[in-house]
Amino acid sequence: MGDDAADPATDTFVAHRNLLFTVAYEMLGSAADAEDVLQETWLRWVEVDL
């Protein structure tokens, strides 16, 4: 828990999270649905072999 250095993949996702949310919200029209899409995106993102 003392490690403050974040994973580069996490940094990338966090850096683009607001943009991803905006795109999902514009497409779906619902904040709850946009959050669901971001959650699903995150789950898939962490499984990618970078």
Short mmCIF file of C-alpha atoms in Angstrom, two decimals:
data_model
loop_
_atom_site.label_atom_id
_atom_site.label_comp_id
_atom_site.label_asym_id
_atom_site.label_seq_id
_atom_site.Cartn_x
_atom_site.Cartn_y
_atom_site.Cartn_z
CA MET A 1 0.00 0.00 0.00
CA GLY A 2 2.98 2.32 0.42
CA ASP A 3 3.71 2.33 -3.31
CA ASP A 4 2.51 5.67 -4.71
CA ALA A 5 3.74 4.96 -8.26
CA ALA A 6 0.71 4.10 -10.38
CA ASP A 7 0.71 1.63 -13.23
CA PRO A 8 1.16 3.35 -16.65
CA ALA A 9 -2.03 1.69 -17.92
CA THR A 10 -3.93 3.09 -14.94
CA ASP A 11 -2.44 6.54 -15.53
CA THR A 12 -3.55 6.41 -19.16
CA PHE A 13 -7.10 5.40 -18.29
CA VAL A 14 -7.40 8.03 -15.55
CA ALA A 15 -5.99 10.71 -17.86
CA HIS A 16 -8.73 9.98 -20.42
CA ARG A 17 -11.58 9.10 -18.08
CA ASN A 18 -13.38 12.45 -18.36
CA LEU A 19 -13.27 12.34 -22.15
CA LEU A 20 -14.49 8.74 -22.16
CA PHE A 21 -17.34 9.66 -19.82
CA THR A 22 -18.34 12.60 -22.02
CA VAL A 23 -18.41 10.47 -25.15
CA ALA A 24 -20.40 7.72 -23.45
CA TYR A 25 -22.82 10.24 -21.94
CA GLU A 26 -23.38 11.95 -25.31
CA MET A 27 -24.07 8.59 -26.93
CA LEU A 28 -26.30 7.17 -24.20
CA GLY A 29 -27.88 10.23 -22.61
CA SER A 30 -27.57 8.83 -19.11
CA ALA A 31 -24.86 9.37 -16.51
CA ALA A 32 -25.56 5.98 -14.95
CA ASP A 33 -25.21 4.22 -18.31
CA ALA A 34 -22.04 6.18 -19.07
CA GLU A 35 -20.56 5.08 -15.72
CA ASP A 36 -21.47 1.48 -16.56
CA VAL A 37 -19.64 1.81 -19.88
CA LEU A 38 -16.57 3.23 -18.14
CA GLN A 39 -16.63 0.37 -15.64
CA GLU A 40 -16.82 -2.19 -18.44
CA THR A 41 -14.07 -0.35 -20.32
CA TRP A 42 -11.84 -0.40 -17.25
CA LEU A 43 -12.40 -4.12 -16.72
CA ARG A 44 -11.42 -4.82 -20.32
CA TRP A 45 -8.51 -2.33 -20.22
CA VAL A 46 -6.79 -4.02 -17.27
CA GLU A 47 -6.89 -7.36 -19.12
CA VAL A 48 -5.01 -6.01 -22.18
CA ASP A 49 -1.40 -7.14 -22.53
CA LEU A 50 0.39 -3.83 -23.05
#
